[in-house]
CSV table of C-alpha atoms and ligand atoms in Angstrom, one decimal:
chain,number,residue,atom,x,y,z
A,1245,UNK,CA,80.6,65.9,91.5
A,1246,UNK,CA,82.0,68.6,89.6
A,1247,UNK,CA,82.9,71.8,91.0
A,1248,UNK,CA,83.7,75.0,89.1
A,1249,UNK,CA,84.2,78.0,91.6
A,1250,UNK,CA,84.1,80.7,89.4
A,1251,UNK,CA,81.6,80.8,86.8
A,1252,UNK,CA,83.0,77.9,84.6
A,1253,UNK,CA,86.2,78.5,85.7
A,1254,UNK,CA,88.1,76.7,88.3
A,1255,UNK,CA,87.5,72.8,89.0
A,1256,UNK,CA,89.8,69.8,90.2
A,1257,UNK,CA,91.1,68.4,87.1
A,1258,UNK,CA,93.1,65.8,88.8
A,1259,UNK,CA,93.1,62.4,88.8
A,1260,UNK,CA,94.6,59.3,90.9
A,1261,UNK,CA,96.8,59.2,93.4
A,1262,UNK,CA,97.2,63.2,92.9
A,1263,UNK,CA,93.5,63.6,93.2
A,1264,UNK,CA,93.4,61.8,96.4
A,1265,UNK,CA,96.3,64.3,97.8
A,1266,UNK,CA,94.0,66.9,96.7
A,1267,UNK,CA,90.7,65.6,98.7
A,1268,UNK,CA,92.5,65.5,101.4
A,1269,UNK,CA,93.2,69.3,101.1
A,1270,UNK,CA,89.9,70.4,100.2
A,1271,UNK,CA,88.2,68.7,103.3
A,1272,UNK,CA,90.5,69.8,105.7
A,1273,UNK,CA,90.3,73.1,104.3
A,1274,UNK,CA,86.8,73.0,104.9
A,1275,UNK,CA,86.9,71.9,108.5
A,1276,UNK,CA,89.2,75.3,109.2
A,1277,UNK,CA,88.4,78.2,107.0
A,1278,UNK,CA,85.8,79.3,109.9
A,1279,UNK,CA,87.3,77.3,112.5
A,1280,UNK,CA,87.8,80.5,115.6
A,1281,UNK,CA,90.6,78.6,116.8
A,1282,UNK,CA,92.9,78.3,113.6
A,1283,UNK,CA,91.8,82.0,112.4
A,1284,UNK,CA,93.2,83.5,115.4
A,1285,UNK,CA,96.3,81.7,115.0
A,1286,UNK,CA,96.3,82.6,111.7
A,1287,UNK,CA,96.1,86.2,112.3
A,1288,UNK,CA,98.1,86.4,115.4
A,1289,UNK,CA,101.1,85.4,113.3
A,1290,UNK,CA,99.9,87.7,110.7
A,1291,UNK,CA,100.1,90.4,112.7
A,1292,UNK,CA,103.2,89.8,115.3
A,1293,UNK,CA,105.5,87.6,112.9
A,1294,UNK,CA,104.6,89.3,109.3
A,1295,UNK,CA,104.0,92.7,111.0
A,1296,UNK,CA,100.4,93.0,109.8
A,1297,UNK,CA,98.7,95.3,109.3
A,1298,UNK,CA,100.7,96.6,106.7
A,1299,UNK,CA,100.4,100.5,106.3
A,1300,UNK,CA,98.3,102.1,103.8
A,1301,UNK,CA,100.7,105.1,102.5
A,1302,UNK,CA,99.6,108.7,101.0
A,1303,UNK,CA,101.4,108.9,98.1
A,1304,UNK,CA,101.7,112.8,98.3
A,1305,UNK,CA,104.7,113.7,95.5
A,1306,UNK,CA,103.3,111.3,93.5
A,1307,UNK,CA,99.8,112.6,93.7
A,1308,UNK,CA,101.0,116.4,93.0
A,1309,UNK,CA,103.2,115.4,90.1
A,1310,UNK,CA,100.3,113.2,88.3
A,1311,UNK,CA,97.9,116.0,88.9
A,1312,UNK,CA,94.8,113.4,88.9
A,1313,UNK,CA,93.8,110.9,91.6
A,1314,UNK,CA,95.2,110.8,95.1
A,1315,UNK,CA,97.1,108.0,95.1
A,1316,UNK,CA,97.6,105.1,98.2
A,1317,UNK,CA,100.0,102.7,98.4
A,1318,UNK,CA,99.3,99.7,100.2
A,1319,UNK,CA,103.1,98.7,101.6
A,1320,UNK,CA,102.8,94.9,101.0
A,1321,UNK,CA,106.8,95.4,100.5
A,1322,UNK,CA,106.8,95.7,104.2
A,1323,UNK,CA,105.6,92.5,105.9
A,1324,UNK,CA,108.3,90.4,107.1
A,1325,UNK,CA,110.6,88.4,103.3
A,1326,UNK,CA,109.4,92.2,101.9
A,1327,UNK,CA,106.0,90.7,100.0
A,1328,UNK,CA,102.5,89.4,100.5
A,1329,UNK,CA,103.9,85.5,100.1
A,1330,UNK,CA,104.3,85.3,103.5
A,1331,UNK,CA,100.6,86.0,104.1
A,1332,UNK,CA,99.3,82.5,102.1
A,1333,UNK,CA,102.0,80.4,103.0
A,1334,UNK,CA,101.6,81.3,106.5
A,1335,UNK,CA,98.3,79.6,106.6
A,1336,UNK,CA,98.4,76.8,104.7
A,1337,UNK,CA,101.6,75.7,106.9
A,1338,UNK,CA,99.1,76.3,109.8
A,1339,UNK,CA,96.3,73.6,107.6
A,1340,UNK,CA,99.2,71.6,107.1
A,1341,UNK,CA,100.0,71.0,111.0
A,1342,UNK,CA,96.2,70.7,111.1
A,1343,UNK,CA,96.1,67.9,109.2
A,1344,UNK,CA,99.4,66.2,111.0
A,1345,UNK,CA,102.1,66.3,107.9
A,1346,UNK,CA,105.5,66.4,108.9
A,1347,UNK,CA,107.0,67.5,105.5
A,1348,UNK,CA,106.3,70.7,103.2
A,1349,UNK,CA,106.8,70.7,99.6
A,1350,UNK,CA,106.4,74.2,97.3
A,1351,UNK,CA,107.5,75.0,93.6
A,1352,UNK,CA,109.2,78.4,93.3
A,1353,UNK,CA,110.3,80.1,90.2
A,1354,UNK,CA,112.3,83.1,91.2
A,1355,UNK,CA,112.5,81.4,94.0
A,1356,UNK,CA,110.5,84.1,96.2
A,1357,UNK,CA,108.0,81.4,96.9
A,1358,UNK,CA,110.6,79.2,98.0
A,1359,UNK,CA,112.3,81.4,100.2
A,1360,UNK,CA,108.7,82.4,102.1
A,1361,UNK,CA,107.8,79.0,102.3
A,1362,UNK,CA,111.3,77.8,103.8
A,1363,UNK,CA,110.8,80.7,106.1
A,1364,UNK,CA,107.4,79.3,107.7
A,1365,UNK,CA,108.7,75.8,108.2
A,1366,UNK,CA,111.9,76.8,110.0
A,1367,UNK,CA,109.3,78.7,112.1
A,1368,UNK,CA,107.6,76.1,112.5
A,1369,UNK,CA,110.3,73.1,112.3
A,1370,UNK,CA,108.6,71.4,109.5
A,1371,UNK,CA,110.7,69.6,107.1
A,1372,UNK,CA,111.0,71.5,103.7
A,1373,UNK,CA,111.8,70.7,100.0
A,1374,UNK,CA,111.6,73.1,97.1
A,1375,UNK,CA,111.4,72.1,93.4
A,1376,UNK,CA,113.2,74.6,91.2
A,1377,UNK,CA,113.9,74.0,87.4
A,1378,UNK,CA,117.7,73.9,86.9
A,1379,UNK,CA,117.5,76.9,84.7
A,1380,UNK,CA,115.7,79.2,87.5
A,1381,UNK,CA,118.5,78.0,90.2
A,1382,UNK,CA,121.5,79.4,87.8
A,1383,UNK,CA,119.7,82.7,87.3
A,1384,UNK,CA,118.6,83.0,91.0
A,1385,UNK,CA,121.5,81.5,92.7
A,1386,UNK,CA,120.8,84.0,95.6
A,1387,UNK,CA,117.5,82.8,96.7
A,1388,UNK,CA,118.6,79.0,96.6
A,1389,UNK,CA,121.1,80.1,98.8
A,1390,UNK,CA,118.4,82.2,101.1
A,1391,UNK,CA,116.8,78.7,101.1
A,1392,UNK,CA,119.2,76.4,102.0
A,1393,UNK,CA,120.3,79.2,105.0
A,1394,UNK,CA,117.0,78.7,105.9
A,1395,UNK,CA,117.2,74.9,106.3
A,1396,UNK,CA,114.9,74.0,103.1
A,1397,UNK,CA,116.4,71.2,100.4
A,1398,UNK,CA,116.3,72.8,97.0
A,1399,UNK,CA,115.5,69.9,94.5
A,1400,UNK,CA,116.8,70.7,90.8
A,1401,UNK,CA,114.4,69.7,88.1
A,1402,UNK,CA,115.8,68.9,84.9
A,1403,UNK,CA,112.6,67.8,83.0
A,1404,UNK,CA,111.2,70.3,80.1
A,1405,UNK,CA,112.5,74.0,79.8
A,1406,UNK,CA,113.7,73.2,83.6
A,1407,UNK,CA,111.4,76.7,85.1
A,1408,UNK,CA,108.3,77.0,86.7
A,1409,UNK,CA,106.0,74.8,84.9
A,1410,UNK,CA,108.8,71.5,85.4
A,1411,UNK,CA,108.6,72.5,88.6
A,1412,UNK,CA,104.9,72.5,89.7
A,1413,UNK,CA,104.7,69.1,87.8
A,1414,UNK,CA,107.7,67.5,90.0
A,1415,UNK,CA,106.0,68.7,93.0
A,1416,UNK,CA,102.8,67.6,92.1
A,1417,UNK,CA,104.3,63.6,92.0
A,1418,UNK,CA,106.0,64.1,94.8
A,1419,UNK,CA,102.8,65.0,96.8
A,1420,UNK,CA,100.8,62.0,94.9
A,1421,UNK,CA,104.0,59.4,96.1
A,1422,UNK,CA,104.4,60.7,100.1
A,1423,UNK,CA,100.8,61.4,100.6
A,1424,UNK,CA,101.0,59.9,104.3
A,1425,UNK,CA,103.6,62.5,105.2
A,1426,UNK,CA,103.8,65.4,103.0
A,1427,UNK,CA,101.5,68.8,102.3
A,1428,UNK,CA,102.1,70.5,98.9
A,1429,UNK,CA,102.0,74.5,99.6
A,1430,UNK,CA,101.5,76.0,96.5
A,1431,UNK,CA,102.3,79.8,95.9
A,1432,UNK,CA,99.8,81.5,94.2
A,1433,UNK,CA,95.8,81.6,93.7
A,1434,UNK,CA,96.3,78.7,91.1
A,1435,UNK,CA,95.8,74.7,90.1
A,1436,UNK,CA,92.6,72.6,91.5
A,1437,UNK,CA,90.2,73.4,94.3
A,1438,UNK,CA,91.0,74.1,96.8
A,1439,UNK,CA,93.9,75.9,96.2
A,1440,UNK,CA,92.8,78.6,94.2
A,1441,UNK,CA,90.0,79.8,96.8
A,1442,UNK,CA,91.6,79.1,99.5
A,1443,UNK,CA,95.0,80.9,98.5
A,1444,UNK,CA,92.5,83.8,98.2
A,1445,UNK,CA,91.1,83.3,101.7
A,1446,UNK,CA,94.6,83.5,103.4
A,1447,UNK,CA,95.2,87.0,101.2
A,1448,UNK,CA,91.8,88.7,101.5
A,1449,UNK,CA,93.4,90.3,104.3
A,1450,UNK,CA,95.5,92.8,102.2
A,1451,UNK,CA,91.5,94.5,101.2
A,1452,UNK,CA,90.1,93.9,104.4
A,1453,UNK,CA,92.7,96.0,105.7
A,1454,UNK,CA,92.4,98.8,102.5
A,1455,UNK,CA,89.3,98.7,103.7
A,1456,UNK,CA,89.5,99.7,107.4
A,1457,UNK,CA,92.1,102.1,106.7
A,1458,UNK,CA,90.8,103.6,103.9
A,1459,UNK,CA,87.6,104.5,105.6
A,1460,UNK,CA,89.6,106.2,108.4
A,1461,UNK,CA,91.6,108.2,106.3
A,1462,UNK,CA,89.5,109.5,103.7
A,1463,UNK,CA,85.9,108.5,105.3
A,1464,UNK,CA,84.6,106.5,101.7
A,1465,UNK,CA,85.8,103.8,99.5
A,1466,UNK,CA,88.7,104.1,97.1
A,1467,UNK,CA,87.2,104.6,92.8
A,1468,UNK,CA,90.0,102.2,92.0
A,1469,UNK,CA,92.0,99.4,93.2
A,1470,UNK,CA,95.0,98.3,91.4
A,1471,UNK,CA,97.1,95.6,91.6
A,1472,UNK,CA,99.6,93.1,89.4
A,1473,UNK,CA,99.1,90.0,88.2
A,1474,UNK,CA,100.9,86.7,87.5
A,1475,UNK,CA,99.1,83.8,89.1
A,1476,UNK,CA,96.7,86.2,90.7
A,1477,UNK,CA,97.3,86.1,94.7
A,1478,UNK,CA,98.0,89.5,95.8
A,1479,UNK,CA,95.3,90.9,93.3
A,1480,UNK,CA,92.5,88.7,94.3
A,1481,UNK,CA,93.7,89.5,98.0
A,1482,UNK,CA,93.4,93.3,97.2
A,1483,UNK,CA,90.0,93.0,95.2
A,1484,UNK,CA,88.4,90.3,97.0
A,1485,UNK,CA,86.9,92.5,99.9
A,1486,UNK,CA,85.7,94.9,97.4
A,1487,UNK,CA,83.9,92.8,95.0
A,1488,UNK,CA,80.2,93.8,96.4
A,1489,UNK,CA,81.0,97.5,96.4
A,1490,UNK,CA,80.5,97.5,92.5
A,1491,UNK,CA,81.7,101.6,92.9
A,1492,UNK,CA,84.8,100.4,93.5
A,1493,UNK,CA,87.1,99.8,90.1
A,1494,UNK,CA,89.1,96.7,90.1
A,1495,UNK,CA,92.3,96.9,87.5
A,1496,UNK,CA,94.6,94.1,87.4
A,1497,UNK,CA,98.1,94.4,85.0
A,1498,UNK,CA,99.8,91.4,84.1
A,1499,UNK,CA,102.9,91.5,82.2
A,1500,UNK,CA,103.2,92.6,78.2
A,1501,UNK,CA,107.4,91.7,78.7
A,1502,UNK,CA,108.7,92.7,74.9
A,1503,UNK,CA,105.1,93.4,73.8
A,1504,UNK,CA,102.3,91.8,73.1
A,1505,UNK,CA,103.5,91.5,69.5
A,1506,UNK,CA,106.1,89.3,70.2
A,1507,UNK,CA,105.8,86.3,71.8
A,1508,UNK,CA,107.9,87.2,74.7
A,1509,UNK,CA,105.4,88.1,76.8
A,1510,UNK,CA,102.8,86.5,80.0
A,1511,UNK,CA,99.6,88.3,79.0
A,1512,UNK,CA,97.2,85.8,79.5
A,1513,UNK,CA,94.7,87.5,80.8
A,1514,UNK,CA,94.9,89.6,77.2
A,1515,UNK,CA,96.4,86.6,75.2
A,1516,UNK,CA,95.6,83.5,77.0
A,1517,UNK,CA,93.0,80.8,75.9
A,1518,UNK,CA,90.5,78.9,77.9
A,1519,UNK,CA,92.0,74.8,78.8
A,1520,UNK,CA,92.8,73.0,81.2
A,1521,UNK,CA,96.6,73.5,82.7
A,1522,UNK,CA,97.7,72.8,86.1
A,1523,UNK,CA,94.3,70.9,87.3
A,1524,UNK,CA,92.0,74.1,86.3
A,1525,UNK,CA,90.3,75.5,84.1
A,1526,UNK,CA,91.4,78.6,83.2
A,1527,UNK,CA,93.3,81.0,81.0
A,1528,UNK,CA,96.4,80.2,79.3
A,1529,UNK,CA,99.1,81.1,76.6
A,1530,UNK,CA,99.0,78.0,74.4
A,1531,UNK,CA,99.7,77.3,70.7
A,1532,UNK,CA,96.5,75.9,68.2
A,1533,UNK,CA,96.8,72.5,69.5
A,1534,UNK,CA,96.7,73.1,73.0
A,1535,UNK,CA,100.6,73.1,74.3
A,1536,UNK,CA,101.6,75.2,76.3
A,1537,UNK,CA,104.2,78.1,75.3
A,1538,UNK,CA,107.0,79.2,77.2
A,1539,UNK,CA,106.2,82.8,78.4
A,1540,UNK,CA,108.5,85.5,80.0
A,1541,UNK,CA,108.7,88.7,81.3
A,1542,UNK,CA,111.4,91.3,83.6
A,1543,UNK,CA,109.5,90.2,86.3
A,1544,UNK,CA,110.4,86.7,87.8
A,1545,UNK,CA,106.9,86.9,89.6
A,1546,UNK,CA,105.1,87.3,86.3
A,1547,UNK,CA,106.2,84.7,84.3
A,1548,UNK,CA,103.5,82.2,84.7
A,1549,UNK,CA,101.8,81.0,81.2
A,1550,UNK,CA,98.4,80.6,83.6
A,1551,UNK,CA,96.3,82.7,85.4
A,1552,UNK,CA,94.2,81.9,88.3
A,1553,UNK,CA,90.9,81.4,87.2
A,1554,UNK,CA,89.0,83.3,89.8
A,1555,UNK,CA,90.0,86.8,87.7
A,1556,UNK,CA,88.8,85.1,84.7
A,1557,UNK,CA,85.8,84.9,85.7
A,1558,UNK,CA,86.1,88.5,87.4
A,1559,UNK,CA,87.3,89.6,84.1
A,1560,UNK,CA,84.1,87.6,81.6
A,1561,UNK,CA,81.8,89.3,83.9
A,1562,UNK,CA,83.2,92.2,83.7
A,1563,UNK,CA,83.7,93.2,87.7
A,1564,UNK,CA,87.5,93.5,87.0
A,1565,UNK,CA,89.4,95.2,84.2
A,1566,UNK,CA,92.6,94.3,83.0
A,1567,UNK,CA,95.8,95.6,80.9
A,1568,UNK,CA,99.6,94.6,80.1
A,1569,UNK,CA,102.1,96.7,81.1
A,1570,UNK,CA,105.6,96.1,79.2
A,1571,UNK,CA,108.9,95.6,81.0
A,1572,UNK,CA,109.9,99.1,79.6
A,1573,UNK,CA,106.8,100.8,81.1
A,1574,UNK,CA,107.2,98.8,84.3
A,1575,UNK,CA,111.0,100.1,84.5
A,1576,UNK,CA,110.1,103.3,83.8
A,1577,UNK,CA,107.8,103.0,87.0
A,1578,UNK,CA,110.1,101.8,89.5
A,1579,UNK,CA,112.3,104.4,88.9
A,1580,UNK,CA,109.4,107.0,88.9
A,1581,UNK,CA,108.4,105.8,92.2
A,1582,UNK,CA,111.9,105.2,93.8
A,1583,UNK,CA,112.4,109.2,93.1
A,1584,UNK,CA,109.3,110.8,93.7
A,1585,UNK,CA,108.7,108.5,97.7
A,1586,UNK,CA,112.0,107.0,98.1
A,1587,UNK,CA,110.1,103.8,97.8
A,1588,UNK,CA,112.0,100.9,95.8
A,1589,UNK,CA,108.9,98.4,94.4
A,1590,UNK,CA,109.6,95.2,93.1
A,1591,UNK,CA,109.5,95.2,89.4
A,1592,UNK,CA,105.9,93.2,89.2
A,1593,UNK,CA,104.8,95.6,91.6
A,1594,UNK,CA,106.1,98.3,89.3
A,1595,UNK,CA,103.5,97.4,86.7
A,1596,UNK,CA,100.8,98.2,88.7
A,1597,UNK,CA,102.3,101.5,89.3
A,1598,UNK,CA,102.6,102.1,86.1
A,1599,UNK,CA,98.9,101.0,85.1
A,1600,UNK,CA,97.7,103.4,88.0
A,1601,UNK,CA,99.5,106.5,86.8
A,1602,UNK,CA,98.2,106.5,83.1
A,1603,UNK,CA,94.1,106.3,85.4
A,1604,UNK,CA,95.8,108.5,87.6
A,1605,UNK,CA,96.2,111.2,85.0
A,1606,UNK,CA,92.5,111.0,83.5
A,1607,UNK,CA,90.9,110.7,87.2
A,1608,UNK,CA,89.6,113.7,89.1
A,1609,UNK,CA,91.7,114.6,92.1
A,1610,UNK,CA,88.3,114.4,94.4
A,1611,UNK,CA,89.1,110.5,93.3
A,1612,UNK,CA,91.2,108.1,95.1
A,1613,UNK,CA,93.4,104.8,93.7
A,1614,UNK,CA,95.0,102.6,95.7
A,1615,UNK,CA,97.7,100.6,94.3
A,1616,UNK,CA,98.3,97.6,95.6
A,1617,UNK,CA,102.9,97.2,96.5
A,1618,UNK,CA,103.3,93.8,96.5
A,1619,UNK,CA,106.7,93.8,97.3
A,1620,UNK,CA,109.7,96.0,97.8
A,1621,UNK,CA,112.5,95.9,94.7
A,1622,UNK,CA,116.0,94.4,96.7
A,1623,UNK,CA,116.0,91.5,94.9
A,1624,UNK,CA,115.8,92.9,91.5
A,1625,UNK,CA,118.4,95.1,91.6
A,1626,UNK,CA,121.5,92.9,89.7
A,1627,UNK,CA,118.3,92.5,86.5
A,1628,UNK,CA,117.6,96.4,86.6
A,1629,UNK,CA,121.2,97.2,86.5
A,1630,UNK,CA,121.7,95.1,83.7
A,1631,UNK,CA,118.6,96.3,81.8
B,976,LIG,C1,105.2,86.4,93.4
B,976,LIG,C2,105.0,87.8,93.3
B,976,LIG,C3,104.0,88.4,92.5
B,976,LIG,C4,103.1,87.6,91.6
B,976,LIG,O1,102.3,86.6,92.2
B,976,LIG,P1,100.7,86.8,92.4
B,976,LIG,O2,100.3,85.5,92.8
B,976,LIG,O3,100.2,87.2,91.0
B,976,LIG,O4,100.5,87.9,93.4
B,976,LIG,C5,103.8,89.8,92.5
B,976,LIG,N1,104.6,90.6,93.3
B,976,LIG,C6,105.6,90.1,94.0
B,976,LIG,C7,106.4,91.0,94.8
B,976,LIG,C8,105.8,88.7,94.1
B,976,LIG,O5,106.8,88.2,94.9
């Protein structure tokens, strides 16, 4: 049987031993997601080891400079690692226990995956490995070391370009070769069922929680909702809650790096065409004959030459908008909001600031926006020096 979650994207294009690993997910994913036992646990360590709920901020300044929308800022940058990670991988370790694996494999680019998934496991004294391409642990030499503090084995993979996409594959075989043990987390709404929909369950929290808070503030829904996008997990967490309430504008930005005229970019959402890549269907940057390209952007977060495909399918039926905000715009944004709140974003938080403020600036000010902060700007502060 064939699933595809979201419209005709999504699916399980897997095979073997890898789709067996992946079966195994998918049905115990399906005995818990409404299980009452493991979705208290879930969100008692949501709330008293990430600090949930996180607060949703009146960006007053901001609002008064802009002269349009009132702005919100929901302060992702303050759970506990400083981004919504935390949220996702807090569950699936919690599935993984479930399901009696010992042993906890992620991919990390940047390596802020990593670090978050490191962090659950020493909670949790679950063995860890990360697979990092050799190229992403000489740039980020910080967060392998965050990792290893943290008691996690950093694998170096020295296959392909040695980044992100070498590393999902080398923790994909790892997870087809231990099955009996081992639980692959992965870090964003992306690859084969489950993992895309249930990476959005475990973050639908950051909208439930606009939501609730919203309501008590300003007694009605928000016009816009914005948030940025590489895979897609702290966007569909922000938009998921809202999908029904078809007032509310959904805006994703991905990231437009040098500009979308070059072809040092990740704007698949704008550039990207339909394949398979990573066991889905989906959007991604790929040359005539179906390769993918190697992508980039400022913003280690963003560099992904996917997308997950449930914002495709937001975006073919046209609930969700979305734009590509360059590394210069997104720059220009963290230093806009760093001075006018005294609030450091990270950098691929920073281009949904920027997308916000150009709506801001056409919206009324009876409007509202929230933007979504993903996470707070520490561990970009050696690249924005340099830039
Ligand atoms: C990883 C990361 C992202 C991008 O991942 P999504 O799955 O698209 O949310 C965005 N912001 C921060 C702070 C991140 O660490």
């Amino acid at each position: 049987m064939e699933i595809r979650e979201f419209g005709i994207y999504g699916g399980q294009f897997v095979e073997g031993e890898i789709l067996k690993a992946i079966k195994e997910v998918e049905y115990a994913f399906e005995q818990y997601r409404n299980d009452p036992t493991f979705l208290n646990e879930f969100h008692d360590l949501l709330k008293n080891y990430a600090s949930r709920p996180s607060m949703l901020y009146y960006a007053k300044r901001m609002t008064e400079d802009l002269n349009g929308a009132k702005i919100y800022l929901k302060r992702e940058d303050l759970n506990h690692t400083g981004a919504h990670k935390i949220n996702n991988v807090l569950g699936q370790v919690l599935l993984a226990r479930r399901m009696g694996k010992t042993r906890i494999i992620a991919e990390t680019g940047a390596g802020q995956h990593g670090v978050a998934t490191a962090t659950a496991c020493a909670l949790f004294g679950l063995e860890c490995e990360i697979y990092m391409g050799e190229e992403d642990m000489r740039r980020q030499a910080l967060n392998v070391f965050r990792m290893q503090l943290l008691g996690a084995k950093v694998n170096g993979v020295k296959m392909g370009t040695k980044t992100l996409k070498d590393a999902v594959d080398a923790a994909f075989y790892d997870f087809a070769t231990h099955l009996e043990n081992t639980y692959y987390l992965i870090g964003s709404a992306v690859g084969p069922h489950p993992y895309p929909l249930m990476v959005r369950e475990f973050q639908k929290v950051i909208g439930e929680e606009i939501k609730v808070q919203i309501l008590e503030k300003e007694n009605r829904l928000p016009d816009l909702v914005v948030a940025c996008v590489g895979g897609g997990s702290n966007a569909i967490g922000a938009f998921y809650d809202f999908l029904n309430d078809t007032e509310v504008g959904l805006l994703g930005c991905e990231a437009a790096g040098k500009g979308l005229g070059t072809k040092l970019h990740a704007a698949t959402m704008t550039l990207g065409k339909d394949g398979v890549f990573h066991g889905m269907y989906t959007k991604f940057i790929q040359d005539d004959l179906g390769q993918v390209l190697p992508v980039y952007s400022i913003s280690p977060g963003l560099d992904y030459p996917g997308v997950g495909p449930e914002h495709v399918h937001l975006l073919e039926s046209k609930r969700a908008s979305y734009i590509a905000v360059t590394d210069e715009e997104a720059v220009y944004a963290l230093r806009y909001l760093s001075k006018m709140e005294g609030i450091i974003p990270a950098i691929e938080s920073a281009h949904a600031v920027f997308g916000a403020m150009q709506k801001a600036k056409t919206m009324g000010k009876d409007q509202i926006i929230v933007i979504n902060l993903s996470g707070r700007g520490d561990k970009d502060m050696e690249e924005l020096s340099n830039y």
